[in-house]
PDB file of C-alpha atoms and ligand atoms in Angstrom:
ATOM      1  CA  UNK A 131     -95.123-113.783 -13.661  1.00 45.00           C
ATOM      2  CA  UNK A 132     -93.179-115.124 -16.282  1.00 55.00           C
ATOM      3  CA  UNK A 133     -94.844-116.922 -19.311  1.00 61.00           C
ATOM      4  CA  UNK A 134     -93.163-120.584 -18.950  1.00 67.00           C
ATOM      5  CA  UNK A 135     -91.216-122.470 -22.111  1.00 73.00           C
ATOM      6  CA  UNK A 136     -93.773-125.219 -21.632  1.00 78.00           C
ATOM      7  CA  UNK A 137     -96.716-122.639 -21.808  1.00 76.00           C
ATOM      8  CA  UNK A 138     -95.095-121.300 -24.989  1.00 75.00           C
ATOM      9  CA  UNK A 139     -94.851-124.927 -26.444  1.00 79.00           C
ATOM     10  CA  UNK A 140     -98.206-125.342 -25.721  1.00 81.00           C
ATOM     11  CA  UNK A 141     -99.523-122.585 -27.720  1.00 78.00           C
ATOM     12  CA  UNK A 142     -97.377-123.381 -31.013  1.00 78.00           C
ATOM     13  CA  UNK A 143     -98.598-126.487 -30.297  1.00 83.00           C
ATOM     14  CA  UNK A 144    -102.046-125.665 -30.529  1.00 82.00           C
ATOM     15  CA  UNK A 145    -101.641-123.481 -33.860  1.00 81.00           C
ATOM     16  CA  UNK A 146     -99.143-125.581 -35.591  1.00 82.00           C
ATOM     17  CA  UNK A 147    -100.786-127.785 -38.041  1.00 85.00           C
ATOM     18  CA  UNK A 148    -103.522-124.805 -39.200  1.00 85.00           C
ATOM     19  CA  UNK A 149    -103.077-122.545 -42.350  1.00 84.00           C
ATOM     20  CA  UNK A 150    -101.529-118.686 -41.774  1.00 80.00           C
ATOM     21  CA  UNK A 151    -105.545-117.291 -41.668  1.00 83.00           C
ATOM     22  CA  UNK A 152    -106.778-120.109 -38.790  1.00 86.00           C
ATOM     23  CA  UNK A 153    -103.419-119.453 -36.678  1.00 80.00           C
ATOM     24  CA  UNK A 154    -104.290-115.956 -36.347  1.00 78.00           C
ATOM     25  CA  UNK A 155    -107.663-116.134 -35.697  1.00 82.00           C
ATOM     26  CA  UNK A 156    -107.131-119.430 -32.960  1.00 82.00           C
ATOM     27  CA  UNK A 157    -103.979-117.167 -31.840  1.00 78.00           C
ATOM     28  CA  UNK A 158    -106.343-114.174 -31.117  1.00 78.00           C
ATOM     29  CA  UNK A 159    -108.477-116.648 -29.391  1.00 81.00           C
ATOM     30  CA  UNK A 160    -105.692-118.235 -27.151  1.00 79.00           C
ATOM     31  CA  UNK A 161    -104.776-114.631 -26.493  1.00 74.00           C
ATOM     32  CA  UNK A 162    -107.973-113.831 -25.087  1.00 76.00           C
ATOM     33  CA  UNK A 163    -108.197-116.304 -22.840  1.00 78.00           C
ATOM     34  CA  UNK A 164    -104.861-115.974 -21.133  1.00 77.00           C
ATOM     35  CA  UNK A 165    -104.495-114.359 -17.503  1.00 76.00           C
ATOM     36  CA  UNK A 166    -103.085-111.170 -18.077  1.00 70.00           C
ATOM     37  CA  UNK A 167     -99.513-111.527 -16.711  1.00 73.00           C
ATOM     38  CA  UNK A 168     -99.040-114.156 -19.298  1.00 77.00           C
ATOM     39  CA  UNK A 169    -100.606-112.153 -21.774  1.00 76.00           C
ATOM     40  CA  UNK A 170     -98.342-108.690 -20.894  1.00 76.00           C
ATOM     41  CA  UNK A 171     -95.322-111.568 -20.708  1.00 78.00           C
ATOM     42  CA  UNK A 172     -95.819-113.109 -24.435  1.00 77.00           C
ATOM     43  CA  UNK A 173     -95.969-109.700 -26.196  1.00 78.00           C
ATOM     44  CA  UNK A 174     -93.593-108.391 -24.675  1.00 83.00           C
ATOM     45  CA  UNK A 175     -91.117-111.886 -25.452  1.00 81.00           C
ATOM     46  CA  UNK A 176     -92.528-111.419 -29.081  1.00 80.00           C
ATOM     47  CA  UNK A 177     -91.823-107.775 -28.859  1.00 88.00           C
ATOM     48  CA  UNK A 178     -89.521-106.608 -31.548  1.00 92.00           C
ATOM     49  CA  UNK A 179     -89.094-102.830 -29.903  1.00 95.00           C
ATOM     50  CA  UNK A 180     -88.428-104.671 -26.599  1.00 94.00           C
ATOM     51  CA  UNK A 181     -85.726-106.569 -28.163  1.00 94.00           C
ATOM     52  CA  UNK A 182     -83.984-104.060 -29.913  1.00 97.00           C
ATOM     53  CA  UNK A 183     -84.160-101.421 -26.534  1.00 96.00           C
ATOM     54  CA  UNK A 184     -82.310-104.800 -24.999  1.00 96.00           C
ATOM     55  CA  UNK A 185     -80.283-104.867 -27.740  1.00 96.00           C
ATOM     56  CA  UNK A 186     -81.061-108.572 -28.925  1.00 95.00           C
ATOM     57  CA  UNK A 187     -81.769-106.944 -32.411  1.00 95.00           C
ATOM     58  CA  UNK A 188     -79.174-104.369 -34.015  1.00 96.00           C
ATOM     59  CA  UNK A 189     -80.825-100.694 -35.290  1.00 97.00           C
ATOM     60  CA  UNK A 190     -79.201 -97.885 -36.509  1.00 98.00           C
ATOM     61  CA  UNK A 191     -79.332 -95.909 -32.924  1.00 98.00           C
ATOM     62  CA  UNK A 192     -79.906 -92.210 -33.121  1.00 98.00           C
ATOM     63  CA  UNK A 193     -80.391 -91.521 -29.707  1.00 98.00           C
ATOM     64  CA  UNK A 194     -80.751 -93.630 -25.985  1.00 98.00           C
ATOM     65  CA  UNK A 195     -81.187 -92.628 -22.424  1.00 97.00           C
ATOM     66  CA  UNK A 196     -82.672 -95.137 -20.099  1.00 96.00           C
ATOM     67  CA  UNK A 197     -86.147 -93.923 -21.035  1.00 96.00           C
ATOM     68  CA  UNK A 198     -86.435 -93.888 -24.602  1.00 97.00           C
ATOM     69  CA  UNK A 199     -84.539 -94.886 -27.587  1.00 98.00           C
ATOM     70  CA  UNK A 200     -84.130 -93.203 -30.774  1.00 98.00           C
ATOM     71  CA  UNK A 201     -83.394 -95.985 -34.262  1.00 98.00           C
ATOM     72  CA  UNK A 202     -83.779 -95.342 -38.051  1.00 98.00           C
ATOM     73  CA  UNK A 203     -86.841 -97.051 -39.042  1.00 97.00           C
ATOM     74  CA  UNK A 204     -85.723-100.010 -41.293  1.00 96.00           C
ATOM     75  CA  UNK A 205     -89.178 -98.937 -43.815  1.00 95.00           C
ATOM     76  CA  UNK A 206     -88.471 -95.507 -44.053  1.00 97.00           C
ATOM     77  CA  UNK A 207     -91.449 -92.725 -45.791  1.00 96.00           C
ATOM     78  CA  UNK A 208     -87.930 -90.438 -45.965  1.00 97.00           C
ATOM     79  CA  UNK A 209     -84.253 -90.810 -45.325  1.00 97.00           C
ATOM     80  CA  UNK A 210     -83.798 -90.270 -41.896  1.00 98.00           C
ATOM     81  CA  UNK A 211     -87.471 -91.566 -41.016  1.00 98.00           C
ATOM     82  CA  UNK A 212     -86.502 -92.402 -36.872  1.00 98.00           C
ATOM     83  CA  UNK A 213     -88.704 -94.400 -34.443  1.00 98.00           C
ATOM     84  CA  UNK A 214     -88.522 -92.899 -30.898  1.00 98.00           C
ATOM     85  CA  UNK A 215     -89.991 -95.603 -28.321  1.00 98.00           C
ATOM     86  CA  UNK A 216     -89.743 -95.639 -24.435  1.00 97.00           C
ATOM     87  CA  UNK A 217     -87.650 -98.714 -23.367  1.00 96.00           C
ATOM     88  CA  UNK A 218     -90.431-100.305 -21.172  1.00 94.00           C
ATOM     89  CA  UNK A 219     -93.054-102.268 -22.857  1.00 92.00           C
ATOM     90  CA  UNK A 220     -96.374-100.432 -23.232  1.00 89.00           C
ATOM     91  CA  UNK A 221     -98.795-100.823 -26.191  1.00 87.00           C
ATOM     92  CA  UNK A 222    -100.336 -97.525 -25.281  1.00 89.00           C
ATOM     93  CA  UNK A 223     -99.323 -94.098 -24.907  1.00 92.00           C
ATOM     94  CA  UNK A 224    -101.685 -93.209 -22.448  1.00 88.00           C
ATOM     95  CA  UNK A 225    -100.171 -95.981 -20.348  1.00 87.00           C
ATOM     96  CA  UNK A 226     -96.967 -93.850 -20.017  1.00 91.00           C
ATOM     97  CA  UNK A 227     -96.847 -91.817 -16.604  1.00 90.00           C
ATOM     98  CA  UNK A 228     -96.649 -88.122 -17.019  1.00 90.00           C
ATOM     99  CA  UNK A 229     -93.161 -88.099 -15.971  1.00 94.00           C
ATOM    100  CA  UNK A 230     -92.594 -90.721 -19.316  1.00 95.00           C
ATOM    101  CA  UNK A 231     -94.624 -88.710 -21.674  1.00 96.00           C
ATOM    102  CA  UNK A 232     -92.733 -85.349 -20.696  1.00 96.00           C
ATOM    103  CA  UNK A 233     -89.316 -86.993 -21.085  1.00 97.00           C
ATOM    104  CA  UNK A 234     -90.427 -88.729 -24.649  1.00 98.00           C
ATOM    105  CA  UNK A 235     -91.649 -85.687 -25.928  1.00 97.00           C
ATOM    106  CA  UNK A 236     -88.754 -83.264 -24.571  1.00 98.00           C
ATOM    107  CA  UNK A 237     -86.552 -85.761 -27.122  1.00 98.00           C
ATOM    108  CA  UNK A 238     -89.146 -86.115 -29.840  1.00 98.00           C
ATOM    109  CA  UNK A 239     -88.175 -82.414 -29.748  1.00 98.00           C
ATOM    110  CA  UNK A 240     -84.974 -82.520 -29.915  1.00 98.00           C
ATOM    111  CA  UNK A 241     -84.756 -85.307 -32.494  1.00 98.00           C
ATOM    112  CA  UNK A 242     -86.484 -83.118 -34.707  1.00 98.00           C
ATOM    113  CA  UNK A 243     -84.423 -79.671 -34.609  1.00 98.00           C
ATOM    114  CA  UNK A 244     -81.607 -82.328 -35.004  1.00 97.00           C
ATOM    115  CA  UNK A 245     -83.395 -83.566 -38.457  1.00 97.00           C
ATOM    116  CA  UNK A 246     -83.893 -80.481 -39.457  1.00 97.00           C
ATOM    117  CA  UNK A 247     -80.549 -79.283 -38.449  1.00 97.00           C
ATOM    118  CA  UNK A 248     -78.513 -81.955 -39.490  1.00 97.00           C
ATOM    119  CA  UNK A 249     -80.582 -83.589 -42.496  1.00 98.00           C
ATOM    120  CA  UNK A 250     -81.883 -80.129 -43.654  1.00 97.00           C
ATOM    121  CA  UNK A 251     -85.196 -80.721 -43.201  1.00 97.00           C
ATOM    122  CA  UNK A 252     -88.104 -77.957 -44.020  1.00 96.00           C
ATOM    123  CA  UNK A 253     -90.303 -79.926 -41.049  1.00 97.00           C
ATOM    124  CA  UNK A 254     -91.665 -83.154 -39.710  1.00 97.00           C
ATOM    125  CA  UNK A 255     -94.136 -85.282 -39.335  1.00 97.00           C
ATOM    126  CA  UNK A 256     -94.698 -86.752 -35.472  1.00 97.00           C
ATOM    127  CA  UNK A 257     -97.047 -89.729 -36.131  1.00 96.00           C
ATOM    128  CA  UNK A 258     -98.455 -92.126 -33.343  1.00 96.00           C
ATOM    129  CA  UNK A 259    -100.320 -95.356 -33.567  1.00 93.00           C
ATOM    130  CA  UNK A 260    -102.416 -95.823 -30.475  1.00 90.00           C
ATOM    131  CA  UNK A 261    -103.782 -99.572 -31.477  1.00 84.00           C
ATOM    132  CA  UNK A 262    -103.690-102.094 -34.475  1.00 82.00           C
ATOM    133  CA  UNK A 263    -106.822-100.328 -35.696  1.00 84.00           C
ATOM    134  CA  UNK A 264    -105.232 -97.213 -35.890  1.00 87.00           C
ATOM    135  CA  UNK A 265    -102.635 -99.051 -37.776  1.00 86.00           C
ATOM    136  CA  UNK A 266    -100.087-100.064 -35.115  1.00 87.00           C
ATOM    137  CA  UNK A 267     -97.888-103.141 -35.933  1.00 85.00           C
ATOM    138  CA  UNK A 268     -96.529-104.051 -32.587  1.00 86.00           C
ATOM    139  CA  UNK A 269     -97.697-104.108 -29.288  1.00 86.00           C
ATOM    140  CA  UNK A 270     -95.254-101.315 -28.365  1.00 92.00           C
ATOM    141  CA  UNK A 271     -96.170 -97.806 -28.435  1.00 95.00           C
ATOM    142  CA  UNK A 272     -93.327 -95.613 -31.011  1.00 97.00           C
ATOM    143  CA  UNK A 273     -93.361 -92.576 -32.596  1.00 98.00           C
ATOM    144  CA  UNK A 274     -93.028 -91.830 -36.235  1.00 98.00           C
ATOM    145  CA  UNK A 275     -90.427 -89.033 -36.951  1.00 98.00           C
ATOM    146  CA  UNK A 276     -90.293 -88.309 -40.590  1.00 98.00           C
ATOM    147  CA  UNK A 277     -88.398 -85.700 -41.694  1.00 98.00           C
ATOM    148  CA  UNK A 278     -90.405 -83.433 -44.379  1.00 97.00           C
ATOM    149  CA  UNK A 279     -89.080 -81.598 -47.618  1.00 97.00           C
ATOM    150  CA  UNK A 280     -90.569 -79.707 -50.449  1.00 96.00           C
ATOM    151  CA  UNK A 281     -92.369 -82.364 -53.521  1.00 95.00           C
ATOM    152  CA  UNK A 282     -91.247 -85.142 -51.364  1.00 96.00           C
ATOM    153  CA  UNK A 283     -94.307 -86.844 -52.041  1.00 95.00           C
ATOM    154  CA  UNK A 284     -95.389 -88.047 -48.733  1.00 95.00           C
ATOM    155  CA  UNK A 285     -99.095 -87.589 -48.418  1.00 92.00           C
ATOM    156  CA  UNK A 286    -101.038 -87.631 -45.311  1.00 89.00           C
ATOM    157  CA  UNK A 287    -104.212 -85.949 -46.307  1.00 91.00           C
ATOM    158  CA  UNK A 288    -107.802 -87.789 -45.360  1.00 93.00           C
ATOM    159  CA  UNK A 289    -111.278 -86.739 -46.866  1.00 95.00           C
ATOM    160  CA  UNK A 290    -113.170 -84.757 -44.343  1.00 95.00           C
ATOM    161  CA  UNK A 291    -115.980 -85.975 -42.971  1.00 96.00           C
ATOM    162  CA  UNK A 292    -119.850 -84.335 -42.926  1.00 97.00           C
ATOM    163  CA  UNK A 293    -121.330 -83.785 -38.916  1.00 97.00           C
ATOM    164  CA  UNK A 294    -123.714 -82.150 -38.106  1.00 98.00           C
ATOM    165  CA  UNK A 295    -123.721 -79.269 -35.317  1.00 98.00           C
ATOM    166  CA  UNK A 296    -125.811 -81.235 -32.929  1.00 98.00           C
ATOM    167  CA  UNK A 297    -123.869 -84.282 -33.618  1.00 98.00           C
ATOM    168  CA  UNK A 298    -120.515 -82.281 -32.766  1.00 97.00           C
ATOM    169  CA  UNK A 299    -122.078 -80.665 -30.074  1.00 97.00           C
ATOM    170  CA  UNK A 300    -122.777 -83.909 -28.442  1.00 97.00           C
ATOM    171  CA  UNK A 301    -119.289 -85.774 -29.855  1.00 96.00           C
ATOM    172  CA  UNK A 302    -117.322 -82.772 -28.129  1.00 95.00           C
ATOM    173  CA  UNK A 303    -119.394 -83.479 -24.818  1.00 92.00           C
ATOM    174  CA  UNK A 304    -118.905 -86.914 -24.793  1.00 89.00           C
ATOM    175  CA  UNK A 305    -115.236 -86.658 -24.831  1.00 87.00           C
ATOM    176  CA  UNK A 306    -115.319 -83.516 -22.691  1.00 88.00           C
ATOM    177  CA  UNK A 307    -116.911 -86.155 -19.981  1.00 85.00           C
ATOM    178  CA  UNK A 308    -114.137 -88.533 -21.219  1.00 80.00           C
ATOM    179  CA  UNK A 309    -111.404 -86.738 -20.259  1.00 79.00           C
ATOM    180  CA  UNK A 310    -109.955 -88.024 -16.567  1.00 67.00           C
ATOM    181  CA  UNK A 311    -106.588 -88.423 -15.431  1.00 52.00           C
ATOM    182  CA  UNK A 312    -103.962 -90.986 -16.580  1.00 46.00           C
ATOM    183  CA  UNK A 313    -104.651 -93.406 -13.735  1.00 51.00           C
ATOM    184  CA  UNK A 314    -108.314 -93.234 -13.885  1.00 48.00           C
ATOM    185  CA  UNK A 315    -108.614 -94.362 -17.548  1.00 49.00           C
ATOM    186  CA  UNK A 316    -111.734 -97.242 -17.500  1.00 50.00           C
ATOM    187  CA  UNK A 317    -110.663-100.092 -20.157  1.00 50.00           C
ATOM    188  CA  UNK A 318    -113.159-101.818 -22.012  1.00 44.00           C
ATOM    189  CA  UNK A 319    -112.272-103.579 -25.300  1.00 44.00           C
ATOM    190  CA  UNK A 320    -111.135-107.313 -25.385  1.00 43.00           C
ATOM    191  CA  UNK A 321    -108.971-106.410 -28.702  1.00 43.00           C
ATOM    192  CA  UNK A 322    -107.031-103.580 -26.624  1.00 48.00           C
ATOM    193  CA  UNK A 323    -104.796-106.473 -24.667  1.00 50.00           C
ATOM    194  CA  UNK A 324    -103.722-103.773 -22.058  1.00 48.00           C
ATOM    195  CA  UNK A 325    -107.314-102.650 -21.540  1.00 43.00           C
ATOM    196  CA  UNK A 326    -108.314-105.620 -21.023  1.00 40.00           C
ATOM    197  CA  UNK A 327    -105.948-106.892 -19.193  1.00 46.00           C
ATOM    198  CA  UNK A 328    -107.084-103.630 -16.954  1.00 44.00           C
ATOM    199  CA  UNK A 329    -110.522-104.461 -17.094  1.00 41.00           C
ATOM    200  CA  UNK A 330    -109.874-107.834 -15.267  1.00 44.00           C
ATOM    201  CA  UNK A 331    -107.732-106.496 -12.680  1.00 47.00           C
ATOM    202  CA  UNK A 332    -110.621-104.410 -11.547  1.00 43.00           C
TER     203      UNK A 332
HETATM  204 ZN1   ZN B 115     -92.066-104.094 -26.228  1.00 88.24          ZN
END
């Protein structure tokens, strides 16, 4: 079902006269009211990935198929820092099919032989954001391909954390449990649109 101009109008409507911090947060509330086709239908109109895959937006195209798309990321960590996406809208990567994931990856491959190959590279880095709290911007899943050379500065080291055998123990059977096949994934959080929009279907 497509999300309606009026519908649209509505919601500016409803944010317009509110300062940058209320329009999110009355946004995020609008957002979790709406039925789920309207909800997949207004991220993906407000999606920039979408638009550039439909070529509404100009990139600097590195590779396309009528899976996935290859651009230069316009904030690069490096020079030659690419953004491989699949052309449908998904905010998720586990809401790829398998056939989807094997294709993205068989080019995430061979975008990176062609960085190191054709921009020298020593390596890369293959980065994915699954959700804004993992620090994704869009509601379209893309992979980070940043090309990697000696004192280039990029830093992606964390502080490791303390656990406890028992507590790893039971964190390693928890996700042992966890682990089911893609269709069988159980969504549960109202920030995770898809989830949720998953959770009401059910
Ligand atoms: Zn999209």
């Amino acid at each position: 079902m497509a999300l309606s101009e009026e519908r649209i109008k509505e919601i500016q409507e409803r944010i317009k006269d509110l300062s940058p911090e209320e329009q999110q947060k009355k946004l995020q509330e609008i957002l979790n009211e709406l039925p789920p086709e309207e909800l997949h239908e207004l991220t993906k109109q407000q999606c920039p990935f979408c638009g550039i895959a439909e070529k509404k937006i100009d990139s600097k195209i590195v590779y396309e198929d009528g899976i996935v798309m290859g651009i230069l990321d316009i904030n690069p960590a490096n020079k030659g820092h690419t953004i491989i996406f699949p052309k449908k809208h998904h905010q998720f990567l586990f809401q790829l099919s398998d056939t989807e994931v094997q294709h993205l990856f068989k080019i995430i491959n061979k975008v990176s032989l062609a960085m190191i190959n054709g921009l020298n590279a020593d390596g890369n880095n293959i980065f994915v954001a699954n959700g804004q709290i993992a620090g994704q911007n869009s509601p379209h899943i893309i992979i980070h391909l940043i090309p990697r050379y000696k004192d280039d500065g990029i830093d992606f080291k964390w502080n490791f954390k303390k656990i406890g055998d028992d507590e790893m123990s039971n964190l390693a059977k928890k996700i042992k449990e966890n682990i089911s096949t893609h269709k069988e994934v159980k969504l549960t959080k109202k920030t995770l649109t898809e989830y949720w929009e998953e959770e009401r279907k059910a």
